[in-house]
CSV table of C-alpha atoms and ligand atoms in Angstrom, one decimal:
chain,number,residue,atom,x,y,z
A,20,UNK,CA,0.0,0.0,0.0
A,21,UNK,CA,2.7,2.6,1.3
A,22,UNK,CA,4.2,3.1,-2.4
A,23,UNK,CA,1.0,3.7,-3.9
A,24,UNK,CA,-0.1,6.1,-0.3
A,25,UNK,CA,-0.1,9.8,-1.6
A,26,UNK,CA,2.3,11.6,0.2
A,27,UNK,CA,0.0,14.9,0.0
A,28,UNK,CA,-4.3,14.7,0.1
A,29,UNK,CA,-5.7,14.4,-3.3
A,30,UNK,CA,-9.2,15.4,-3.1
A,31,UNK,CA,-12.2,15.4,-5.4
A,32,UNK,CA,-11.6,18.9,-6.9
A,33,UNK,CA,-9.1,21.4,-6.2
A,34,UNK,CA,-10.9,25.4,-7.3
A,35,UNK,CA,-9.4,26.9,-10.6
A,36,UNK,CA,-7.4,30.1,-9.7
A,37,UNK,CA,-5.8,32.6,-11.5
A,38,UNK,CA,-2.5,33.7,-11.1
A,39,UNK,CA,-2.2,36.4,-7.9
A,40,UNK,CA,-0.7,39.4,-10.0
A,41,UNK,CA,-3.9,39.0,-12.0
A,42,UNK,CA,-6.4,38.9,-9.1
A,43,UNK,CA,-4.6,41.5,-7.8
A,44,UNK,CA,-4.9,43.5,-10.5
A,45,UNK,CA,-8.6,43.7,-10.3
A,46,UNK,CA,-8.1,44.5,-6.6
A,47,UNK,CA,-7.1,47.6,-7.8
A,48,UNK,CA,-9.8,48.6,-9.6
A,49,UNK,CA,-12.2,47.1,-6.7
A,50,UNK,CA,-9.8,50.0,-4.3
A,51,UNK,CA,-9.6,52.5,-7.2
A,52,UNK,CA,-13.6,52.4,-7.7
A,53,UNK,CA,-14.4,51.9,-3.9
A,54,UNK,CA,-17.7,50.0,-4.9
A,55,UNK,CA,-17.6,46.8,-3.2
A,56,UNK,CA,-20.9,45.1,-4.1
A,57,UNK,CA,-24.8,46.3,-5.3
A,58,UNK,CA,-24.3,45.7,-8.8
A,59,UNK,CA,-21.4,47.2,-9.3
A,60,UNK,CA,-18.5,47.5,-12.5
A,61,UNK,CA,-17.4,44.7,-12.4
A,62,UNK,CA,-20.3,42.6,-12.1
A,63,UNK,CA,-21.5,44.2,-14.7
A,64,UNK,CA,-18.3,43.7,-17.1
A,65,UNK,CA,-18.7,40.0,-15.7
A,66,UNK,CA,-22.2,39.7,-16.7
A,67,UNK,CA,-21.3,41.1,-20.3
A,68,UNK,CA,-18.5,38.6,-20.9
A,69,UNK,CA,-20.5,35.4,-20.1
A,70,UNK,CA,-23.3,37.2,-22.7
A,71,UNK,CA,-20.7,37.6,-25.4
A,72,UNK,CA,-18.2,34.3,-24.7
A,73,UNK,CA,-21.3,31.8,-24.3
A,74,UNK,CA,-24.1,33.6,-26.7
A,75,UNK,CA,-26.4,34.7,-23.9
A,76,UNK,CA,-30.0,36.8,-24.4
A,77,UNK,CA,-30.1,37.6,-20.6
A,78,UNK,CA,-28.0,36.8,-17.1
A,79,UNK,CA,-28.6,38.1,-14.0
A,80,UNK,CA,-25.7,37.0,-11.7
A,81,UNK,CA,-26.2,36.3,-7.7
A,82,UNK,CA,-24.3,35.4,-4.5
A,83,UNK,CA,-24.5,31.7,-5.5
A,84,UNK,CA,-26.1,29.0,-7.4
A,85,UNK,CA,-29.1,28.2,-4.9
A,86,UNK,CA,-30.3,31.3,-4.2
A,87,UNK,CA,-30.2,32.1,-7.7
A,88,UNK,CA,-32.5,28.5,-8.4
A,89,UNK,CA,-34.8,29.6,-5.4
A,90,UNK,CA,-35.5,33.2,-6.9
A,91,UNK,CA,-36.1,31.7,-10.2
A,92,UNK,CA,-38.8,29.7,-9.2
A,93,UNK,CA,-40.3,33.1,-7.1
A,94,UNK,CA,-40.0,35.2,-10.3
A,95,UNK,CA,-41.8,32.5,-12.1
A,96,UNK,CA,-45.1,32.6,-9.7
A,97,UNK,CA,-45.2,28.8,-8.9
A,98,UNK,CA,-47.3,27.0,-7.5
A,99,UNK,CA,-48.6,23.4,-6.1
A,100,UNK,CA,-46.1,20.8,-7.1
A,101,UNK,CA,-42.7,20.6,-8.9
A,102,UNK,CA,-41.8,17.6,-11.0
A,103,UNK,CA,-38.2,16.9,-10.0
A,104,UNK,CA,-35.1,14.4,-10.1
A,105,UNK,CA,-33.8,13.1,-6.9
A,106,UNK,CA,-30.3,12.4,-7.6
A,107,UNK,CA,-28.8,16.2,-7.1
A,108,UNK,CA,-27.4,17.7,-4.6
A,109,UNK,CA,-29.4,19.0,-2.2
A,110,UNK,CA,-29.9,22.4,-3.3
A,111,UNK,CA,-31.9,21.5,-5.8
A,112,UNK,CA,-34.9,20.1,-3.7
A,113,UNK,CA,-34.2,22.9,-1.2
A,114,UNK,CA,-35.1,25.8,-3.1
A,115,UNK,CA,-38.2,23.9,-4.4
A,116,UNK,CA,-39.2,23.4,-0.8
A,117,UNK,CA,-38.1,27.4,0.0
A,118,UNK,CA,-40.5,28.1,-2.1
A,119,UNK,CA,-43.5,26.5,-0.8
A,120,UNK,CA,-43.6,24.2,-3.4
A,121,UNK,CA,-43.8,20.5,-3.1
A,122,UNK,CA,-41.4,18.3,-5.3
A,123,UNK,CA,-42.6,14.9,-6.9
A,124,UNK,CA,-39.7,13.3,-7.3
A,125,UNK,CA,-39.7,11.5,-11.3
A,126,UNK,CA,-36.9,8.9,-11.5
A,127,UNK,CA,-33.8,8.8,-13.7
A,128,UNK,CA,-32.2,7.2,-17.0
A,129,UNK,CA,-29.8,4.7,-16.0
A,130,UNK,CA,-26.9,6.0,-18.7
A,131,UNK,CA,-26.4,9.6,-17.6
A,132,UNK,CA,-28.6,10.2,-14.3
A,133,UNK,CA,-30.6,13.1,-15.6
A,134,UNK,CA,-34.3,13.2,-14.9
A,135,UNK,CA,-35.6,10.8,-17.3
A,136,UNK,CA,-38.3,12.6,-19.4
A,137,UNK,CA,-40.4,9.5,-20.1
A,138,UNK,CA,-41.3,9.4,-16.2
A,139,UNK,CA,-42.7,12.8,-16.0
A,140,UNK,CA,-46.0,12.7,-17.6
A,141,UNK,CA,-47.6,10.0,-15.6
A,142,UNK,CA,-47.0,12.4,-12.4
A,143,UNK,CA,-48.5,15.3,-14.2
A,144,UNK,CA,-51.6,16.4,-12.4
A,145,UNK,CA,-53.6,19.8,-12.2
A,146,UNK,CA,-51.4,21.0,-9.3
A,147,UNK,CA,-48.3,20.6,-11.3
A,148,UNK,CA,-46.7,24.2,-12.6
A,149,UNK,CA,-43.4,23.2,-13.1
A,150,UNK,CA,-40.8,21.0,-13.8
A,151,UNK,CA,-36.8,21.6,-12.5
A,152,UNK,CA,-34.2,19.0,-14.3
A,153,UNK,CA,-30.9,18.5,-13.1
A,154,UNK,CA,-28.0,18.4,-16.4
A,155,UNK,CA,-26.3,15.6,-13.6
A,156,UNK,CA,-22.7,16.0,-13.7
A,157,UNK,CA,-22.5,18.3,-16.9
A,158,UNK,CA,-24.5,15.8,-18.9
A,159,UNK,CA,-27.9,17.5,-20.7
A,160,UNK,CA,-31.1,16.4,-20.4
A,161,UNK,CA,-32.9,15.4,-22.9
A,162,UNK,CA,-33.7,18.7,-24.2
A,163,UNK,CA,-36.3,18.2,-26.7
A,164,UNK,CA,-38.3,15.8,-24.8
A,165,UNK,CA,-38.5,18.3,-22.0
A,166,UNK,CA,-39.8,21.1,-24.2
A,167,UNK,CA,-42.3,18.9,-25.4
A,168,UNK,CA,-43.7,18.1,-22.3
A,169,UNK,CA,-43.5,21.7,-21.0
A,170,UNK,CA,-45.4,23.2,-23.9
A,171,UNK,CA,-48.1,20.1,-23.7
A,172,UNK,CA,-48.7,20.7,-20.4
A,173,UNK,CA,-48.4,24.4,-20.1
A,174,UNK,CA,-45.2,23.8,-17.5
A,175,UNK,CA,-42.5,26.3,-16.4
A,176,UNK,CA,-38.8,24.5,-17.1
A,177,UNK,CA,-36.1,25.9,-15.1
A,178,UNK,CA,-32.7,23.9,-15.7
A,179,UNK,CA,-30.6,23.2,-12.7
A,180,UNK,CA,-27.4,23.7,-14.7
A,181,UNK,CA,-25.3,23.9,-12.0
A,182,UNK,CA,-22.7,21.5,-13.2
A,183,UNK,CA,-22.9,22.3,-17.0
A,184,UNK,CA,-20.5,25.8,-17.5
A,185,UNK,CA,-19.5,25.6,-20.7
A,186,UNK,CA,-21.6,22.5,-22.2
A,187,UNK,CA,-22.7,23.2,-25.5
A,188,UNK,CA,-25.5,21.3,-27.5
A,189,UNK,CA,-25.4,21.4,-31.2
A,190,UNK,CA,-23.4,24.7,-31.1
A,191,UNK,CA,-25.5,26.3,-28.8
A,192,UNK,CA,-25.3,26.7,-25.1
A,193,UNK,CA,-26.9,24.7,-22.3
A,194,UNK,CA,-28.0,27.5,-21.0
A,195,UNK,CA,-30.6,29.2,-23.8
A,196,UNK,CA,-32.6,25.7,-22.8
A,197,UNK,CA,-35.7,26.3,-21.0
A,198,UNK,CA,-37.6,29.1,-19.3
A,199,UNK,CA,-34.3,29.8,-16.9
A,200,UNK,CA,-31.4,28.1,-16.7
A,201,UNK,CA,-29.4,28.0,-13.0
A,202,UNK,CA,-25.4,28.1,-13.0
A,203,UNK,CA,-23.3,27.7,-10.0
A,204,UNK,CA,-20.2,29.5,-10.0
A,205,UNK,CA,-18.9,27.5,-6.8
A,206,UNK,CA,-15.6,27.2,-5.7
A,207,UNK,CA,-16.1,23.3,-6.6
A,208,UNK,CA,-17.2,24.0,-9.9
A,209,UNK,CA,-15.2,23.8,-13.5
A,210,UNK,CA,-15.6,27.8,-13.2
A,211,UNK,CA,-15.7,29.2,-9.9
A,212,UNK,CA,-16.4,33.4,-8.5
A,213,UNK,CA,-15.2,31.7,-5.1
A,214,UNK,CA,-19.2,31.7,-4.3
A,215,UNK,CA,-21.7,32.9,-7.2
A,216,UNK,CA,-24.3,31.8,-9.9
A,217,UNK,CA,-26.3,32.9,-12.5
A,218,UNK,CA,-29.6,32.8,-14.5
A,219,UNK,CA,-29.7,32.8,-17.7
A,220,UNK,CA,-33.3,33.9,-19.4
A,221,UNK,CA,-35.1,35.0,-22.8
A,222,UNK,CA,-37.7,36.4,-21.2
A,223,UNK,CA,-37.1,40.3,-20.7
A,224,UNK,CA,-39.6,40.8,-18.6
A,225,UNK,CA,-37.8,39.2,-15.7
A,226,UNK,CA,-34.9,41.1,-16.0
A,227,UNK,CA,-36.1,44.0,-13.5
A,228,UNK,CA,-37.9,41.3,-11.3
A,229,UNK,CA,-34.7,39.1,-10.6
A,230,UNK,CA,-32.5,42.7,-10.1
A,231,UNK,CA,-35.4,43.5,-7.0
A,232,UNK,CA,-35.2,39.7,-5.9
A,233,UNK,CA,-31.9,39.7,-5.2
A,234,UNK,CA,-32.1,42.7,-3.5
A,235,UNK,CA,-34.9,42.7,-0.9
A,236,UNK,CA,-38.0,42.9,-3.4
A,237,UNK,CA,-36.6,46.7,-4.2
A,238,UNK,CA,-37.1,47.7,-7.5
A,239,UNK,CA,-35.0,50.4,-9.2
A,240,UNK,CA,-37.5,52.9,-11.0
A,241,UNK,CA,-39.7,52.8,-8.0
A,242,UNK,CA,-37.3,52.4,-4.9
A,243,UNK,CA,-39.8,50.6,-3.5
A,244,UNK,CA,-40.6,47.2,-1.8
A,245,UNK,CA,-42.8,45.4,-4.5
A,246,UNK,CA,-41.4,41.9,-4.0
A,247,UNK,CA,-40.6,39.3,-0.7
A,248,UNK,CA,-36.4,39.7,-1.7
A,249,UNK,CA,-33.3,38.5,-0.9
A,250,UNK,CA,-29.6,39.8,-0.1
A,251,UNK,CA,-28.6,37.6,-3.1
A,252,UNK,CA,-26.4,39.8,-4.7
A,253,UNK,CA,-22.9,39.2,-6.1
A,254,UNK,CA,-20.2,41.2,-4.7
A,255,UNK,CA,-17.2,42.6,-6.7
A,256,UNK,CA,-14.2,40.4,-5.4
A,257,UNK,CA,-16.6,37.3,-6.8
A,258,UNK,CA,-17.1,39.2,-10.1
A,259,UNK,CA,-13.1,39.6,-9.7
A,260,UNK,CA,-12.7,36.2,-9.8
A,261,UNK,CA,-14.9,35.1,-12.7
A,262,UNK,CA,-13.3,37.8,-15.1
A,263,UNK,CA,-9.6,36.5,-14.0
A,264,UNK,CA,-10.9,32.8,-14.7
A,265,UNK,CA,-13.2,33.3,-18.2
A,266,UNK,CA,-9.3,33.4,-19.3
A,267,UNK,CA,-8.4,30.1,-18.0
A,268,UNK,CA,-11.4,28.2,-17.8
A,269,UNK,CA,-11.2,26.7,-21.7
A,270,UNK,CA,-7.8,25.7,-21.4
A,271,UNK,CA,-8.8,24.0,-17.8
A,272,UNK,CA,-12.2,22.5,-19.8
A,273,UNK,CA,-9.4,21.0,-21.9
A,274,UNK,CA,-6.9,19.3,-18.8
A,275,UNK,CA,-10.2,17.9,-17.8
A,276,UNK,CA,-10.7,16.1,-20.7
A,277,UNK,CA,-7.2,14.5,-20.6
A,278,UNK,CA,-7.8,13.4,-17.2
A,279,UNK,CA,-11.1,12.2,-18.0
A,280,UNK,CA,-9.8,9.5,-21.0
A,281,UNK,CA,-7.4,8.5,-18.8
A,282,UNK,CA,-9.6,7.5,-16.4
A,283,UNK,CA,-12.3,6.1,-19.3
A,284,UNK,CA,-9.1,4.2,-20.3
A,285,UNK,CA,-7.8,3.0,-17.6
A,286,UNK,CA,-10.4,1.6,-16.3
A,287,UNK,CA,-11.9,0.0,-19.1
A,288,UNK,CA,-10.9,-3.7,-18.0
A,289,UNK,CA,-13.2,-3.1,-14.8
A,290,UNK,CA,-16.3,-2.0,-17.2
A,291,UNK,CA,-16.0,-5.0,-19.2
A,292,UNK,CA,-15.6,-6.6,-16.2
A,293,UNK,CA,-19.3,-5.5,-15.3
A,294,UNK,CA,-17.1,-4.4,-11.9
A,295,UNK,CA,-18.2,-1.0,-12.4
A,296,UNK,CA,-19.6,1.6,-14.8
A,297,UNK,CA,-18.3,5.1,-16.4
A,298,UNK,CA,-20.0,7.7,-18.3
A,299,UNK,CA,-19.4,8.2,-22.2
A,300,UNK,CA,-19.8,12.2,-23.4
A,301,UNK,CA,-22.8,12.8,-25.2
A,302,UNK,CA,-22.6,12.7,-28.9
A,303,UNK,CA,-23.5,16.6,-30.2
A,304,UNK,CA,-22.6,17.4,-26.8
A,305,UNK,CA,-19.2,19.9,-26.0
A,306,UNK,CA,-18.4,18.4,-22.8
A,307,UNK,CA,-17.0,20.0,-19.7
A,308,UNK,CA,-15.8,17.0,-17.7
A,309,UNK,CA,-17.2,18.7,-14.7
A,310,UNK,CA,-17.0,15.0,-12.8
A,311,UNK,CA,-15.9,11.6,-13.4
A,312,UNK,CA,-17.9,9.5,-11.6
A,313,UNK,CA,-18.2,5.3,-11.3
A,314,UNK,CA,-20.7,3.7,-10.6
A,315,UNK,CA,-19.3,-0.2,-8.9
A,316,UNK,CA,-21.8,-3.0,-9.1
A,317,UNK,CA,-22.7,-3.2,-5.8
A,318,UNK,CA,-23.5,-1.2,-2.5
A,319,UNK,CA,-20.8,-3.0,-0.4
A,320,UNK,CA,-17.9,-2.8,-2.7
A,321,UNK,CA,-18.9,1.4,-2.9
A,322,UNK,CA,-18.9,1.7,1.0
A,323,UNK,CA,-15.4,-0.9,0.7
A,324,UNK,CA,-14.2,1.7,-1.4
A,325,UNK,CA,-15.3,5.0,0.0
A,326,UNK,CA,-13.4,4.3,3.4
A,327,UNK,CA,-10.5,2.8,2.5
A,328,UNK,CA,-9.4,5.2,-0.4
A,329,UNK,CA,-8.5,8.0,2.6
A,330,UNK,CA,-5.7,5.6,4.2
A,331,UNK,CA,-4.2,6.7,0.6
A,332,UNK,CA,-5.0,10.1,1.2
A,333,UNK,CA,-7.5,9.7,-1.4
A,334,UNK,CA,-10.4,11.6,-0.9
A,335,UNK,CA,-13.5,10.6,-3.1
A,336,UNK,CA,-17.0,11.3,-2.8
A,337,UNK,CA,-20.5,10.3,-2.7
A,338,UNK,CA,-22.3,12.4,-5.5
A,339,UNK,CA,-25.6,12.0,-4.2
A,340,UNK,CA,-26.0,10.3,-1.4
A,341,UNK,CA,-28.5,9.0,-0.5
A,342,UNK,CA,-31.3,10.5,-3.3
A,343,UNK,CA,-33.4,13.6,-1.9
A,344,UNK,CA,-36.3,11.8,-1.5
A,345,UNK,CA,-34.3,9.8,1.5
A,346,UNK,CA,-33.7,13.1,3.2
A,347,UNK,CA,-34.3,12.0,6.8
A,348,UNK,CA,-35.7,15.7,7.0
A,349,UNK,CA,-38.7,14.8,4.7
A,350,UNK,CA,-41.2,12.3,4.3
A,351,UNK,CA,-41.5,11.9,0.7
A,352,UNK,CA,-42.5,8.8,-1.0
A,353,UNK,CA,-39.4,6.6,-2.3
A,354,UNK,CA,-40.1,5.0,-5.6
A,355,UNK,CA,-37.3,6.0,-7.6
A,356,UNK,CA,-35.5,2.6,-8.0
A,357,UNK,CA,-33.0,3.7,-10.6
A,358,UNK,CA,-32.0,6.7,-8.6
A,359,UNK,CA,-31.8,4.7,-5.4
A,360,UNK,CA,-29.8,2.3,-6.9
A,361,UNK,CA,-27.2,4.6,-8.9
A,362,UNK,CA,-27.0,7.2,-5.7
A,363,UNK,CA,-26.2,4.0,-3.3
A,364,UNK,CA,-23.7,3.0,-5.3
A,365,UNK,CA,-21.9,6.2,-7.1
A,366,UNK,CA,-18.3,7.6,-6.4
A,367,UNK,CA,-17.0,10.7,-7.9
A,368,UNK,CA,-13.1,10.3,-8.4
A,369,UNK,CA,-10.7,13.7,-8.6
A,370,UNK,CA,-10.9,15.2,-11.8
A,371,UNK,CA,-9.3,19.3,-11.8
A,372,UNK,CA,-7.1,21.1,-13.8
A,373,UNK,CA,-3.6,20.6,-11.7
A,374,UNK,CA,-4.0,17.3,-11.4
A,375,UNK,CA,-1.7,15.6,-13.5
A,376,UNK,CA,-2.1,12.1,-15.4
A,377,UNK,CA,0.6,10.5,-13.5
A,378,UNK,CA,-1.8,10.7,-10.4
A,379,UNK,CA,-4.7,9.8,-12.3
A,380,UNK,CA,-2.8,6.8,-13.2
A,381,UNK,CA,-1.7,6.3,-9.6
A,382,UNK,CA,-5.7,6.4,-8.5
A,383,UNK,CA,-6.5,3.5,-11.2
A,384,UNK,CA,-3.9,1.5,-9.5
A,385,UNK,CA,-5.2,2.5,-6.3
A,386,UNK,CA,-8.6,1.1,-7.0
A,387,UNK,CA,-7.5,-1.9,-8.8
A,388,UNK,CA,-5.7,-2.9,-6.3
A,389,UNK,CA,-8.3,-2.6,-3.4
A,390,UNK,CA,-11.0,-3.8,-5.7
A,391,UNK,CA,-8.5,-7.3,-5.5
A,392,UNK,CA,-8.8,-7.1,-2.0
A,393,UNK,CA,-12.0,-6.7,-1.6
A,394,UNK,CA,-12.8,-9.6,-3.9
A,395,UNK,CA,-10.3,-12.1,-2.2
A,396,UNK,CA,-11.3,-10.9,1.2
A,397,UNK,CA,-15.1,-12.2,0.0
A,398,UNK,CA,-14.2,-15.7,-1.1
B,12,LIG,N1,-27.6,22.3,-7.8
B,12,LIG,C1,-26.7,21.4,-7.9
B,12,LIG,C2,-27.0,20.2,-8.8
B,12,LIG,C3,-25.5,21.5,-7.2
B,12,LIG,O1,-24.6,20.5,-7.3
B,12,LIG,C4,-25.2,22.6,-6.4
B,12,LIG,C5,-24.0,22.7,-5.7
B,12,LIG,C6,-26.2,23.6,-6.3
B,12,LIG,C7,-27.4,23.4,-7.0
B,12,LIG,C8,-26.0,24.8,-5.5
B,12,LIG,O2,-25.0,25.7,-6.0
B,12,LIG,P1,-24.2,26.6,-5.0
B,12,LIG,O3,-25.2,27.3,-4.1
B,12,LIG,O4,-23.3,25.8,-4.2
B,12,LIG,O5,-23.5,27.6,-5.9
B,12,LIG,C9,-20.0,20.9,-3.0
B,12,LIG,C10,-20.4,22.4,-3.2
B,12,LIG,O6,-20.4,23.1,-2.0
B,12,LIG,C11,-21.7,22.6,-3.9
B,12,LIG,O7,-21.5,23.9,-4.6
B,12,LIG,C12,-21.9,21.6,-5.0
B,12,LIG,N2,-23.2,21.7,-5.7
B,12,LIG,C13,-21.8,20.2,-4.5
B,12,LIG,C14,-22.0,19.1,-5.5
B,12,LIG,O8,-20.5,20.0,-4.0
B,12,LIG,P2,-19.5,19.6,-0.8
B,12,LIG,O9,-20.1,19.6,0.5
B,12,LIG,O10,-19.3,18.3,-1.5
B,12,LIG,O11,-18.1,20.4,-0.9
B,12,LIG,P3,-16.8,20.2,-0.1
B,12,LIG,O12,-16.6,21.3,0.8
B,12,LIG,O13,-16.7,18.8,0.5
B,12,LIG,O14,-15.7,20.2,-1.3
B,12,LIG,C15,-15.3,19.1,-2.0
B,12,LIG,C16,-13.8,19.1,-2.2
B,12,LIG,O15,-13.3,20.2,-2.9
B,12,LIG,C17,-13.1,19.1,-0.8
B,12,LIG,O16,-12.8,17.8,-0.4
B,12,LIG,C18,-11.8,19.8,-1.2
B,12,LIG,C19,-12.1,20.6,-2.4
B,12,LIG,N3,-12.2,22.1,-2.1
B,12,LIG,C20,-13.4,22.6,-1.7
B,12,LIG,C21,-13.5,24.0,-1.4
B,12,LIG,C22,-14.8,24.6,-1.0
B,12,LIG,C23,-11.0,22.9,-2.2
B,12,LIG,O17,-10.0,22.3,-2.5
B,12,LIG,N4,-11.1,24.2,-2.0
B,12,LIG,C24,-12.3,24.8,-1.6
B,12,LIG,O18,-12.3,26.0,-1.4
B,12,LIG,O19,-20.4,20.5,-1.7
């Protein structure tokens, strides 16, 4: 074990940071300007770039990604129930909930964990208003199917894009997909403010409504309280750190893609070993490698797996677990076998631009070798 131990922690993701002298440089201008937050220059400059780079109609940029999800569902007027995946993270239910709204949980498609579209229909009822998809790990949704069943239906979709910066479909962002689309700008994520999100819209008419959400129902003509708000606003050392990394973040979208056909490679023998199973891109799809995940072909070898990986210094981690509908802080019903199944037995491996292809090899030995123990240790 010891020449395959780590000498330093590798974790799940490490954030993507610009050089200092760069951040520094817009420090200056945050000193120079003395506007620290409340929609200030370089927000704005931020919010113009993402328009321009990613071919945006509308963004409104916030504090982070869930409170940017919860005030598009308030903008939006909701009400009664939300159709919604379980496997996400837990923001996703949350600002459902936050909203007095009540998630029915659809389940998944067993190839790329999204919100399978065929399940939504039969949970359609005349207190649905909505429907919230998750693009699981950076991988889209089936997009078509979704509008389809929106405009049938008369449904509101708002994409939780959270993990999908920089996915394109057919040339076109992930983001112009539905009524609103969610992004988190997370330290976690492939692009990171520190903490930060967005929404991007086509809809002008919320473009005044999510500026007085974010700040405490205030609108700007008026000066007045027309709306239950938020403090969700972005401040200017976030928008800081999104202009520094809109430089670096294709060249990191790239190191990511490396790392993540090493890994597809690597562990290959396993897959046709039905020991575990990876996640192929999307064809028409520009990835962003946002996660590499594997899913092992049982619960017991995951939970083998998950705590004896750290006494490598390994750090991996459960994303989700266990499905949102097993919160123990709800009672919702549980029939979502697929999700259930993929959630108890998922485990995201390290995958960040830094981390070079030597340690990527090293964690492939890593859980080769303890997947051999584990099996000997069984018969
Ligand atoms: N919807 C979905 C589908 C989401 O996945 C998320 C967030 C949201 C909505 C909400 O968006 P935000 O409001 O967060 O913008 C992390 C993130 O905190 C969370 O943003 C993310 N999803 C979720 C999937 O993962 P944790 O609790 O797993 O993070 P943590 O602190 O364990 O970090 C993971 C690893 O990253 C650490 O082991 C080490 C490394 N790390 C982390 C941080 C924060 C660093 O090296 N440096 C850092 O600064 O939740």
């Amino acid at each position: 074990m010891d020449n395959l131990k780590f000498k330093d922690p590798i974790f799940v993701t490490r954030p993507l940071l610009p050089p200092i002298e760069e951040y520094n440089k817009r420090l200056q201008e945050i000193w120079d300007n003395k506007w620290l937050t409340n929609q200030g220059p370089l927000e704005r400059e931020f919010q113009a770039k993402l328009k321009e780079k990613y071919g945006l109609k509308n963004i409104e940029t916030f504090t982070n990604g869930h409170v940017s999800l919860e005030i598009a569902l308030k903008a939006l007027d909701l009400e009664g129930e939300v159709i919604t995946t379980p496997f996400t993270f837990a923001s996703t239910t949350q600002a459902i909930i936050g909203n007095n709204l009540t998630p029915v949980f659809a389940d998944i498609d067993p190839y790329y964990y999204d919100l399978n579209p065929d399940n939504i229909e039969d949970l359609i009822s005349d207190k649905t208003s909505a429907i919230v998809p998750v693009h699981v790990f950076g991988n889209p949704c089936e997009l078509d199917k979704m509008a389809k069943i929106a405009k049938d239906y008369d449904l509101k979709l708002i994409y939780d894009a959270a993990h999908a910066f920089g996915v394109e479909v057919n040339g076109n962002s992930i983001f112009n997909y539905g009524d609103i689309s969610m992004i988190s700008f997370h330290a976690t994520k492939v692009f990171n403010t520190i903490e930060g999100g967005a929404l991007i819209f086509e809809d002008d008419k919320l473009i005044e409504k999510f500026k007085a959400l974010k700040n405490f129902g205030i609108t700007r003509d008026k000066e007045e309280v027309q709306y239950l708000g938020k403090n969700g606003k972005m401040n200017e050392f976030e928008a800081a750190m999104g202009l520094c990394n809109l430089d670096l973040v294709d060249d990191a979208i790239k190191e990511r893609k490396l790392i993540y056909n090493k890994y597809l490679e690597e562990l290959k023998d396993l897959e046709d070993e039905g020991i575990l199973k990876m996640i192929k891109p999307q064809e028409n799809t520009k990835p962003n490698y946002a996660y590499f995940t594997i899913k092992l072909n049982s619960e017991e070898l995951k939970d083998y797996l998950f705590y004896k990986l750290p006494e490598y210094n390994l750090f991996v981690k459960r994303y989700f677990y266990p499905p949102c509908n097993e919160f123990p802080a709800y009672d919702f019903e549980k029939n979502t076998p697929i999700a259930q199944d993929v959630s108890y037995k998922i485990l995201s491996l390290p995958i960040y631009a830094g981390l070079s292809l030597e340690a990527v090899g090293q964690i492939c030995e890593i859980i080769k070798t303890e997947i051999c123990n584990f099996n000997s240790k069984k018969f």
